[in-house]
């Protein structure tokens, strides 16, 4: 599969690839609010709900049959580390949005994970080529600690916007707050503007 390099997206937001206040690391630390949830490919179900023409419900096999892309991306954690050149493979957010048919009154999105994690983003911040629902990392399946079988990646936002173990997307007509956003983290989370807290 061809790899698209989106590591230059920082040019839209700032002059430096490394956002202010971040340090580069080659490690890939694990940050989870609780443990790594168990999952069963037989019963796993992914849903797209809310302000859409047609709600979707996909099995693991159905999800894996969706068209996928591979991208080289940077990863910025709000706690101060950045990891360059992560290779993620997965389905673009826009692909799912198109299949469900996002209604005109949708303005915001809530992602939820199997560990009851939630995180929210404005719709326009999701409708970008680099927002992936990733099942692959560096040519392998996504490690379970890093959100396997499926996680969201948001290289233009701090990484808490990327729900690990994601199994639901809800389109909202009013903004709502996710797990960390309710606890004082930024809703917009632009690393080049250091939007860490709200
Ligand atoms: N489901 C879920 N997703 C999550 C989290 C979590 O606790 N649960 N933590 C977030 C935070 S704070 C960060 S920094 C990244 C960390 O991803 P990593 O563990 O792969 O480094 O996942 C985000 N997504
Ligand atoms: Mo984080």
Coordinates of N, CA, C and O and ligand atoms in Angstrom, one line a residue, residues 31 77-79 160, ligand 2:
X31 N -0.6 5.8 27.3 CA -1.4 6.7 28.2 C -2.8 6.3 28.1 O -3.5 6.5 27.1
X77 N 1.5 14.4 22.2 CA 0.7 14.2 23.5 C 0.7 15.5 24.3 O 1.7 16.2 24.4
X78 N -0.4 15.8 24.9 CA -0.6 17.0 25.6 C 0.4 17.1 26.8 O 0.7 18.1 27.4
X79 N 0.9 15.9 27.3 CA 1.8 15.9 28.4 C 3.2 16.3 28.0 O 4.1 16.4 28.8
X160 N -5.0 13.2 22.8 CA -6.2 12.8 23.6 C -7.5 12.9 22.8 O -8.5 12.3 23.2
Ligands
LIG2 MO1 -2.7 12.4 26.9

